[in-house]
Amino acid sequence: MDYTQLTPFPRGFLWGASTSAYQVEGAWNEDGKGPSVVDLHIHRAEGISDFTVAADHYHRYREDVSLFAELGLKAYRFSIAWTRIVPDGDGEVNPAGVAFYHRLIDELLSHGIEPIVTLYHFDLPAALDDRGGWSDPATIEAFARYAGILFDEYGDKVTTWLTINEQNMMILHGKAIGTTGRSGQADQRTIYQQNHHMFLAAARAMALCHEVLPGAKIGPAPNIVSVYAASPAPEDVLAADDWDAIRNLMYLDVAVRGTYHPLAWAYLTERGIAPKLREGDAETLAAGRPDFIAFNYYSTQTVGASRGDASDIQHRGGDQQIVRGEVGVYRAAKNEHLPTNAFGWEIDPVGFRTTMRRLWDRYRLPLIITENGSGAFDELVDGVVHDPYRIDYLRRHIEQIRLAISDGVDVFGYCPWSAMDLVSTHQGISKRYGFIHVDRTETDLRGLERSRKDSFHWYRGVIAVNGLDLG
Ligand code: BG6
């Protein structure tokens, strides 16, 4: 629907930006930090930067936070590295790691920037992985304990928490992201048992947060996108519904309602990969309720009915590591209405609005976008990055937030990916997302100097007028 008058962004809207610990911090083995599965990412492609130095934020966080303040951020969404706090996942607490996040949070607060903390963003402690990782229910206990440590330490400073970043992407694309650890890729039954254990861990963290920090809010942070049918053929629409349930709604139904989405459960049962539920699991899931839904949005997906053969399968933008389509469930289709970015990802701002509307319609919980952006090959020319493509992408997505707000959706914050350049999950530092350029290449660390991109100045202007003028 078109509007003659749009509803403004609410006062106090959280204009923010995002990062994750292992992609930005570096110092991967300093001050007592233990290794995580992504530090050891054994399936990383040749010639791609590892995470040992990343953007060196661990050593330069003061300079970075002062740039975030200049940018005008109201919120900064980042993750805490489990392995800095508890190096082996469930043993001794590492005081130096705890102290680092106190310094970072204090720095943010001193600039009036609200910290939004993700408990766990892909970086499971390698020591836990060695003992079975998420296959072992002991990891649920380790996570609940770790969450409790964070609530105790930072609970008087942090009021907005996120449980697990993109659990659905870890389940669907774990090998590419590097979260499957040394096992490489387990069978589907094991993967969905791990999924179930992560659901329990997140539910425990939500219940604990409410118990010990009554003033705080907590929610999940999956990757959620509208799924379109490739055509109006009823079979395509049915396949889109199925895939929506398996890819998106399973994760939100368990988090919000404490139960598996029936279609998703039917899929798991039909394939013989349904997790085993232990006594007490249903009660644990029911006891963990979110206060809001955080979600990451990059692009939509278009699917058709399965043809029952290999033609169902595609690779996103030719990326051999990201498989789409599943024989007997759905066929991956290209959406001819959407342009793609340099990495073959479809760009769909309107799909962002439909995603927000669907989430609000189904769950009626306030929404915050914790990632949104487009990877690009930036060029530093005479010390400056001109990135009109980034501005264009973000502007067109912010426009859709305002439209969704006008549609009646409760959206309270927007944290694009990423606050500053960082190392992509599996495509290196050359794939950039930040407002702040970090001078390094895949193989040459250069000086790691920071500089403001054109998008930095643009986003600063947007925040200054609370999104009323998008430039
Ligand atoms: C999300 C992750 O999947 O997308 C981030 O939460 C990630 O960690 C981002 O970096 C962009 O993906 P990529 O593969 O381009 O780094």
mmCIF file of N, CA, C and O in Angstrom, residues 231-306:
data_model
loop_
_atom_site.group_PDB
_atom_site.id
_atom_site.type_symbol
_atom_site.label_atom_id
_atom_site.label_comp_id
_atom_site.label_asym_id
_atom_site.label_seq_id
_atom_site.Cartn_x
_atom_site.Cartn_y
_atom_site.Cartn_z
ATOM 1 N N SER A 231 6.481 -18.993 -8.780
ATOM 2 C CA SER A 231 5.359 -18.678 -9.677
ATOM 3 C C SER A 231 4.080 -18.819 -8.870
ATOM 4 O O SER A 231 4.105 -19.343 -7.746
ATOM 5 N N PRO A 232 2.933 -18.404 -9.455
ATOM 6 C CA PRO A 232 1.678 -18.595 -8.706
ATOM 7 C C PRO A 232 1.181 -20.042 -8.722
ATOM 8 O O PRO A 232 0.127 -20.331 -8.160
ATOM 9 N N ALA A 233 1.933 -20.937 -9.340
ATOM 10 C CA ALA A 233 1.497 -22.344 -9.336
ATOM 11 C C ALA A 233 1.356 -22.810 -7.887
ATOM 12 O O ALA A 233 2.282 -22.617 -7.089
ATOM 13 N N PRO A 234 0.214 -23.414 -7.533
ATOM 14 C CA PRO A 234 0.003 -23.812 -6.135
ATOM 15 C C PRO A 234 1.139 -24.674 -5.592
ATOM 16 O O PRO A 234 1.490 -24.567 -4.412
ATOM 17 N N GLU A 235 1.742 -25.501 -6.434
ATOM 18 C CA GLU A 235 2.837 -26.371 -5.961
ATOM 19 C C GLU A 235 4.044 -25.541 -5.545
ATOM 20 O O GLU A 235 4.756 -25.885 -4.611
ATOM 21 N N ASP A 236 4.286 -24.422 -6.274
ATOM 22 C CA ASP A 236 5.402 -23.545 -5.899
ATOM 23 C C ASP A 236 5.102 -22.824 -4.581
ATOM 24 O O ASP A 236 5.979 -22.650 -3.726
ATOM 25 N N VAL A 237 3.841 -22.411 -4.443
ATOM 26 C CA VAL A 237 3.454 -21.703 -3.205
ATOM 27 C C VAL A 237 3.606 -22.643 -2.007
ATOM 28 O O VAL A 237 4.109 -22.257 -0.945
ATOM 29 N N LEU A 238 3.222 -23.886 -2.207
ATOM 30 C CA LEU A 238 3.347 -24.891 -1.140
ATOM 31 C C LEU A 238 4.815 -25.092 -0.751
ATOM 32 O O LEU A 238 5.168 -25.153 0.433
ATOM 33 N N ALA A 239 5.666 -25.177 -1.770
ATOM 34 C CA ALA A 239 7.107 -25.371 -1.498
ATOM 35 C C ALA A 239 7.663 -24.166 -0.746
ATOM 36 O O ALA A 239 8.500 -24.313 0.155
ATOM 37 N N ALA A 240 7.189 -22.971 -1.106
ATOM 38 C CA ALA A 240 7.661 -21.761 -0.408
ATOM 39 C C ALA A 240 7.239 -21.808 1.055
ATOM 40 O O ALA A 240 8.020 -21.473 1.958
ATOM 41 N N ASP A 241 6.016 -22.255 1.315
ATOM 42 C CA ASP A 241 5.545 -22.394 2.708
ATOM 43 C C ASP A 241 6.413 -23.388 3.474
ATOM 44 O O ASP A 241 6.806 -23.151 4.617
ATOM 45 N N ASP A 242 6.694 -24.515 2.823
ATOM 46 C CA ASP A 242 7.502 -25.552 3.491
ATOM 47 C C ASP A 242 8.884 -25.007 3.854
ATOM 48 O O ASP A 242 9.363 -25.165 4.971
ATOM 49 N N TRP A 243 9.506 -24.363 2.871
ATOM 50 C CA TRP A 243 10.870 -23.889 3.112
ATOM 51 C C TRP A 243 10.885 -22.755 4.145
ATOM 52 O O TRP A 243 11.798 -22.656 4.968
ATOM 53 N N ASP A 244 9.848 -21.922 4.129
ATOM 54 C CA ASP A 244 9.736 -20.855 5.129
ATOM 55 C C ASP A 244 9.694 -21.465 6.541
ATOM 56 O O ASP A 244 10.345 -20.987 7.469
ATOM 57 N N ALA A 245 8.940 -22.560 6.670
ATOM 58 C CA ALA A 245 8.835 -23.204 7.984
ATOM 59 C C ALA A 245 10.173 -23.803 8.412
ATOM 60 O O ALA A 245 10.575 -23.695 9.576
ATOM 61 N N ILE A 246 10.885 -24.425 7.451
ATOM 62 C CA ILE A 246 12.131 -25.127 7.798
ATOM 63 C C ILE A 246 13.270 -24.129 8.025
ATOM 64 O O ILE A 246 14.076 -24.276 8.941
ATOM 65 N N ARG A 247 13.312 -23.081 7.195
ATOM 66 C CA ARG A 247 14.438 -22.135 7.247
ATOM 67 C C ARG A 247 14.253 -21.043 8.295
ATOM 68 O O ARG A 247 15.191 -20.603 8.952
ATOM 69 N N ASN A 248 12.993 -20.557 8.424
ATOM 70 C CA ASN A 248 12.744 -19.398 9.288
ATOM 71 C C ASN A 248 11.934 -19.731 10.540
ATOM 72 O O ASN A 248 12.371 -19.495 11.660
ATOM 73 N N LEU A 249 10.720 -20.263 10.300
ATOM 74 C CA LEU A 249 9.740 -20.286 11.391
ATOM 75 C C LEU A 249 10.071 -21.291 12.479
ATOM 76 O O LEU A 249 9.723 -21.084 13.644
ATOM 77 N N MET A 250 10.768 -22.378 12.110
ATOM 78 C CA MET A 250 11.170 -23.330 13.156
ATOM 79 C C MET A 250 11.922 -22.585 14.264
ATOM 80 O O MET A 250 11.680 -22.789 15.457
ATOM 81 N N TYR A 251 12.816 -21.704 13.855
ATOM 82 C CA TYR A 251 13.702 -21.036 14.818
ATOM 83 C C TYR A 251 12.934 -20.033 15.684
ATOM 84 O O TYR A 251 13.179 -19.916 16.882
ATOM 85 N N LEU A 252 11.991 -19.347 15.072
ATOM 86 C CA LEU A 252 11.254 -18.349 15.842
ATOM 87 C C LEU A 252 10.139 -18.991 16.665
ATOM 88 O O LEU A 252 9.873 -18.564 17.787
ATOM 89 N N ASP A 253 9.491 -20.015 16.126
ATOM 90 C CA ASP A 253 8.434 -20.666 16.911
ATOM 91 C C ASP A 253 8.997 -21.265 18.195
ATOM 92 O O ASP A 253 8.407 -21.122 19.265
ATOM 93 N N VAL A 254 10.134 -21.922 18.093
ATOM 94 C CA VAL A 254 10.698 -22.512 19.313
ATOM 95 C C VAL A 254 11.083 -21.395 20.281
ATOM 96 O O VAL A 254 10.778 -21.463 21.480
ATOM 97 N N ALA A 255 11.707 -20.332 19.763
ATOM 98 C CA ALA A 255 12.150 -19.258 20.663
ATOM 99 C C ALA A 255 10.959 -18.536 21.296
ATOM 100 O O ALA A 255 10.964 -18.246 22.494
ATOM 101 N N VAL A 256 9.938 -18.241 20.498
ATOM 102 C CA VAL A 256 8.844 -17.390 20.991
ATOM 103 C C VAL A 256 7.753 -18.230 21.660
ATOM 104 O O VAL A 256 7.232 -17.873 22.711
ATOM 105 N N ARG A 257 7.410 -19.359 21.039
ATOM 106 C CA ARG A 257 6.263 -20.135 21.531
ATOM 107 C C ARG A 257 6.676 -21.376 22.319
ATOM 108 O O ARG A 257 5.838 -22.039 22.920
ATOM 109 N N GLY A 258 7.951 -21.700 22.230
ATOM 110 C CA GLY A 258 8.447 -22.856 22.981
ATOM 111 C C GLY A 258 8.093 -24.189 22.347
ATOM 112 O O GLY A 258 8.256 -25.239 22.967
ATOM 113 N N THR A 259 7.602 -24.175 21.103
ATOM 114 C CA THR A 259 7.275 -25.437 20.430
ATOM 115 C C THR A 259 7.759 -25.395 18.988
ATOM 116 O O THR A 259 7.870 -24.328 18.391
ATOM 117 N N TYR A 260 7.980 -26.569 18.422
ATOM 118 C CA TYR A 260 8.408 -26.653 17.025
ATOM 119 C C TYR A 260 7.241 -26.314 16.102
ATOM 120 O O TYR A 260 6.093 -26.713 16.367
ATOM 121 N N HIS A 261 7.527 -25.619 15.019
ATOM 122 C CA HIS A 261 6.533 -25.362 13.992
ATOM 123 C C HIS A 261 6.100 -26.723 13.415
ATOM 124 O O HIS A 261 6.950 -27.546 13.065
ATOM 125 N N PRO A 262 4.774 -26.975 13.285
ATOM 126 C CA PRO A 262 4.315 -28.310 12.853
ATOM 127 C C PRO A 262 4.888 -28.757 11.509
ATOM 128 O O PRO A 262 5.257 -29.925 11.350
ATOM 129 N N LEU A 263 4.983 -27.836 10.544
ATOM 130 C CA LEU A 263 5.520 -28.226 9.230
ATOM 131 C C LEU A 263 6.991 -28.601 9.335
ATOM 132 O O LEU A 263 7.463 -29.544 8.700
ATOM 133 N N ALA A 264 7.720 -27.837 10.131
ATOM 134 C CA ALA A 264 9.150 -28.117 10.303
ATOM 135 C C ALA A 264 9.324 -29.463 10.993
ATOM 136 O O ALA A 264 10.194 -30.268 10.628
ATOM 137 N N TRP A 265 8.463 -29.716 11.974
ATOM 138 C CA TRP A 265 8.561 -30.997 12.692
ATOM 139 C C TRP A 265 8.200 -32.153 11.755
ATOM 140 O O TRP A 265 8.828 -33.220 11.776
ATOM 141 N N ALA A 266 7.211 -31.920 10.884
ATOM 142 C CA ALA A 266 6.815 -32.958 9.916
ATOM 143 C C ALA A 266 7.997 -33.275 8.990
ATOM 144 O O ALA A 266 8.259 -34.435 8.661
ATOM 145 N N TYR A 267 8.725 -32.231 8.573
ATOM 146 C CA TYR A 267 9.912 -32.415 7.718
ATOM 147 C C TYR A 267 10.964 -33.257 8.450
ATOM 148 O O TYR A 267 11.510 -34.228 7.905
ATOM 149 N N LEU A 268 11.228 -32.893 9.699
ATOM 150 C CA LEU A 268 12.256 -33.609 10.466
ATOM 151 C C LEU A 268 11.860 -35.076 10.668
ATOM 152 O O LEU A 268 12.699 -35.982 10.559
ATOM 153 N N THR A 269 10.598 -35.288 10.922
ATOM 154 C CA THR A 269 10.122 -36.658 11.153
ATOM 155 C C THR A 269 10.185 -37.476 9.864
ATOM 156 O O THR A 269 10.680 -38.605 9.842
ATOM 157 N N GLU A 270 9.703 -36.874 8.780
ATOM 158 C CA GLU A 270 9.683 -37.563 7.479
ATOM 159 C C GLU A 270 11.100 -37.992 7.053
ATOM 160 O O GLU A 270 11.317 -39.078 6.522
ATOM 161 N N ARG A 271 12.065 -37.113 7.354
ATOM 162 C CA ARG A 271 13.447 -37.415 6.950
ATOM 163 C C ARG A 271 14.172 -38.317 7.949
ATOM 164 O O ARG A 271 15.348 -38.637 7.759
ATOM 165 N N GLY A 272 13.520 -38.586 9.063
ATOM 166 C CA GLY A 272 14.167 -39.412 10.095
ATOM 167 C C GLY A 272 15.280 -38.675 10.806
ATOM 168 O O GLY A 272 16.259 -39.284 11.257
ATOM 169 N N ILE A 273 15.146 -37.354 10.903
ATOM 170 C CA ILE A 273 16.218 -36.567 11.536
ATOM 171 C C ILE A 273 15.679 -35.724 12.701
ATOM 172 O O ILE A 273 16.326 -34.774 13.128
ATOM 173 N N ALA A 274 14.496 -36.098 13.182
ATOM 174 C CA ALA A 274 13.928 -35.339 14.320
ATOM 175 C C ALA A 274 14.797 -35.570 15.555
ATOM 176 O O ALA A 274 15.273 -36.686 15.788
ATOM 177 N N PRO A 275 15.032 -34.523 16.343
ATOM 178 C CA PRO A 275 15.860 -34.703 17.540
ATOM 179 C C PRO A 275 15.130 -35.527 18.598
ATOM 180 O O PRO A 275 13.903 -35.565 18.628
ATOM 181 N N LYS A 276 15.926 -36.152 19.451
ATOM 182 C CA LYS A 276 15.334 -36.859 20.603
ATOM 183 C C LYS A 276 15.115 -35.824 21.698
ATOM 184 O O LYS A 276 16.036 -35.092 22.063
ATOM 185 N N LEU A 277 13.906 -35.791 22.212
ATOM 186 C CA LEU A 277 13.604 -34.854 23.295
ATOM 187 C C LEU A 277 13.734 -35.593 24.622
ATOM 188 O O LEU A 277 13.220 -36.714 24.764
ATOM 189 N N ARG A 278 14.426 -34.954 25.558
ATOM 190 C CA ARG A 278 14.570 -35.579 26.870
ATOM 191 C C ARG A 278 13.480 -35.080 27.802
ATOM 192 O O ARG A 278 12.863 -34.046 27.547
ATOM 193 N N GLU A 279 13.306 -35.775 28.895
ATOM 194 C CA GLU A 279 12.323 -35.334 29.877
ATOM 195 C C GLU A 279 12.680 -33.922 30.335
ATOM 196 O O GLU A 279 13.858 -33.637 30.600
ATOM 197 N N GLY A 280 11.723 -33.071 30.386
ATOM 198 C CA GLY A 280 11.966 -31.708 30.874
ATOM 199 C C GLY A 280 12.260 -30.722 29.753
ATOM 200 O O GLY A 280 12.196 -29.504 29.962
ATOM 201 N N ASP A 281 12.550 -31.208 28.539
ATOM 202 C CA ASP A 281 12.887 -30.287 27.440
ATOM 203 C C ASP A 281 11.722 -29.346 27.121
ATOM 204 O O ASP A 281 11.921 -28.143 26.907
ATOM 205 N N ALA A 282 10.519 -29.912 27.072
ATOM 206 C CA ALA A 282 9.355 -29.088 26.702
ATOM 207 C C ALA A 282 9.187 -27.949 27.712
ATOM 208 O O ALA A 282 8.933 -26.794 27.337
ATOM 209 N N GLU A 283 9.390 -28.268 28.988
ATOM 210 C CA GLU A 283 9.238 -27.239 30.033
ATOM 211 C C GLU A 283 10.347 -26.191 29.894
ATOM 212 O O GLU A 283 10.109 -24.994 30.051
ATOM 213 N N THR A 284 11.564 -26.644 29.588
ATOM 214 C CA THR A 284 12.684 -25.699 29.435
ATOM 215 C C THR A 284 12.389 -24.744 28.281
ATOM 216 O O THR A 284 12.579 -23.525 28.408
ATOM 217 N N LEU A 285 11.927 -25.296 27.167
ATOM 218 C CA LEU A 285 11.648 -24.434 26.007
ATOM 219 C C LEU A 285 10.519 -23.456 26.343
ATOM 220 O O LEU A 285 10.565 -22.279 25.970
ATOM 221 N N ALA A 286 9.531 -23.937 27.053
ATOM 222 C CA ALA A 286 8.379 -23.073 27.369
ATOM 223 C C ALA A 286 8.766 -21.955 28.326
ATOM 224 O O ALA A 286 8.165 -20.868 28.309
ATOM 225 N N ALA A 287 9.795 -22.196 29.144
ATOM 226 C CA ALA A 287 10.152 -21.209 30.175
ATOM 227 C C ALA A 287 11.014 -20.067 29.626
ATOM 228 O O ALA A 287 11.171 -19.037 30.280
ATOM 229 N N GLY A 288 11.574 -20.252 28.443
ATOM 230 C CA GLY A 288 12.443 -19.190 27.901
ATOM 231 C C GLY A 288 11.702 -18.387 26.864
ATOM 232 O O GLY A 288 11.455 -18.877 25.763
ATOM 233 N N ARG A 289 11.309 -17.185 27.210
ATOM 234 C CA ARG A 289 10.525 -16.355 26.275
ATOM 235 C C ARG A 289 11.267 -15.062 25.962
ATOM 236 O O ARG A 289 11.761 -14.398 26.882
ATOM 237 N N PRO A 290 11.327 -14.684 24.693
ATOM 238 C CA PRO A 290 12.021 -13.433 24.357
ATOM 239 C C PRO A 290 11.153 -12.196 24.572
ATOM 240 O O PRO A 290 9.919 -12.282 24.553
ATOM 241 N N ASP A 291 11.815 -11.061 24.738
ATOM 242 C CA ASP A 291 11.107 -9.781 24.879
ATOM 243 C C ASP A 291 10.949 -9.101 23.527
ATOM 244 O O ASP A 291 10.186 -8.154 23.396
ATOM 245 N N PHE A 292 11.744 -9.531 22.569
ATOM 246 C CA PHE A 292 11.712 -8.930 21.235
ATOM 247 C C PHE A 292 12.290 -9.960 20.267
ATOM 248 O O PHE A 292 12.833 -10.987 20.699
ATOM 249 N N ILE A 293 12.160 -9.675 18.994
ATOM 250 C CA ILE A 293 12.842 -10.504 17.986
ATOM 251 C C ILE A 293 13.906 -9.649 17.314
ATOM 252 O O ILE A 293 13.593 -8.567 16.789
ATOM 253 N N ALA A 294 15.138 -10.103 17.379
ATOM 254 C CA ALA A 294 16.199 -9.493 16.577
ATOM 255 C C ALA A 294 16.372 -10.390 15.355
ATOM 256 O O ALA A 294 16.247 -11.610 15.463
ATOM 257 N N PHE A 295 16.617 -9.796 14.211
ATOM 258 C CA PHE A 295 16.869 -10.647 13.049
ATOM 259 C C PHE A 295 17.835 -9.969 12.097
ATOM 260 O O PHE A 295 17.955 -8.747 12.056
ATOM 261 N N ASN A 296 18.556 -10.827 11.359
ATOM 262 C CA ASN A 296 19.503 -10.357 10.344
ATOM 263 C C ASN A 296 18.856 -10.554 8.986
ATOM 264 O O ASN A 296 18.286 -11.614 8.713
ATOM 265 N N TYR A 297 18.969 -9.532 8.143
ATOM 266 C CA TYR A 297 18.337 -9.613 6.818
ATOM 267 C C TYR A 297 19.321 -9.144 5.753
ATOM 268 O O TYR A 297 19.849 -8.030 5.828
ATOM 269 N N TYR A 298 19.552 -9.980 4.774
ATOM 270 C CA TYR A 298 20.402 -9.591 3.640
ATOM 271 C C TYR A 298 19.613 -9.637 2.336
ATOM 272 O O TYR A 298 19.709 -8.733 1.522
ATOM 273 N N SER A 299 18.851 -10.698 2.137
ATOM 274 C CA SER A 299 18.143 -10.865 0.867
ATOM 275 C C SER A 299 17.027 -11.878 1.041
ATOM 276 O O SER A 299 16.994 -12.598 2.029
ATOM 277 N N THR A 300 16.131 -11.930 0.066
ATOM 278 C CA THR A 300 15.046 -12.908 0.129
ATOM 279 C C THR A 300 15.466 -14.202 -0.582
ATOM 280 O O THR A 300 16.547 -14.262 -1.176
ATOM 281 N N GLN A 301 14.609 -15.190 -0.529
ATOM 282 C CA GLN A 301 14.837 -16.428 -1.283
ATOM 283 C C GLN A 301 13.601 -16.762 -2.110
ATOM 284 O O GLN A 301 12.472 -16.510 -1.658
ATOM 285 N N THR A 302 13.820 -17.288 -3.290
ATOM 286 C CA THR A 302 12.718 -17.652 -4.181
ATOM 287 C C THR A 302 12.816 -19.146 -4.463
ATOM 288 O O THR A 302 13.905 -19.638 -4.793
ATOM 289 N N VAL A 303 11.707 -19.838 -4.302
ATOM 290 C CA VAL A 303 11.761 -21.296 -4.423
ATOM 291 C C VAL A 303 10.561 -21.831 -5.206
ATOM 292 O O VAL A 303 9.496 -21.210 -5.247
ATOM 293 N N GLY A 304 10.781 -22.976 -5.816
ATOM 294 C CA GLY A 304 9.700 -23.653 -6.532
ATOM 295 C C GLY A 304 9.539 -25.069 -6.001
ATOM 296 O O GLY A 304 10.295 -25.513 -5.116
ATOM 297 N N ALA A 305 8.577 -25.778 -6.569
ATOM 298 C CA ALA A 305 8.363 -27.172 -6.179
ATOM 299 C C ALA A 305 9.557 -28.013 -6.631
ATOM 300 O O ALA A 305 10.124 -27.773 -7.704
ATOM 301 N N SER A 306 9.925 -28.961 -5.808
ATOM 302 C CA SER A 306 11.041 -29.848 -6.158
ATOM 303 C C SER A 306 10.719 -30.630 -7.431
ATOM 304 O O SER A 306 9.590 -31.087 -7.630
#
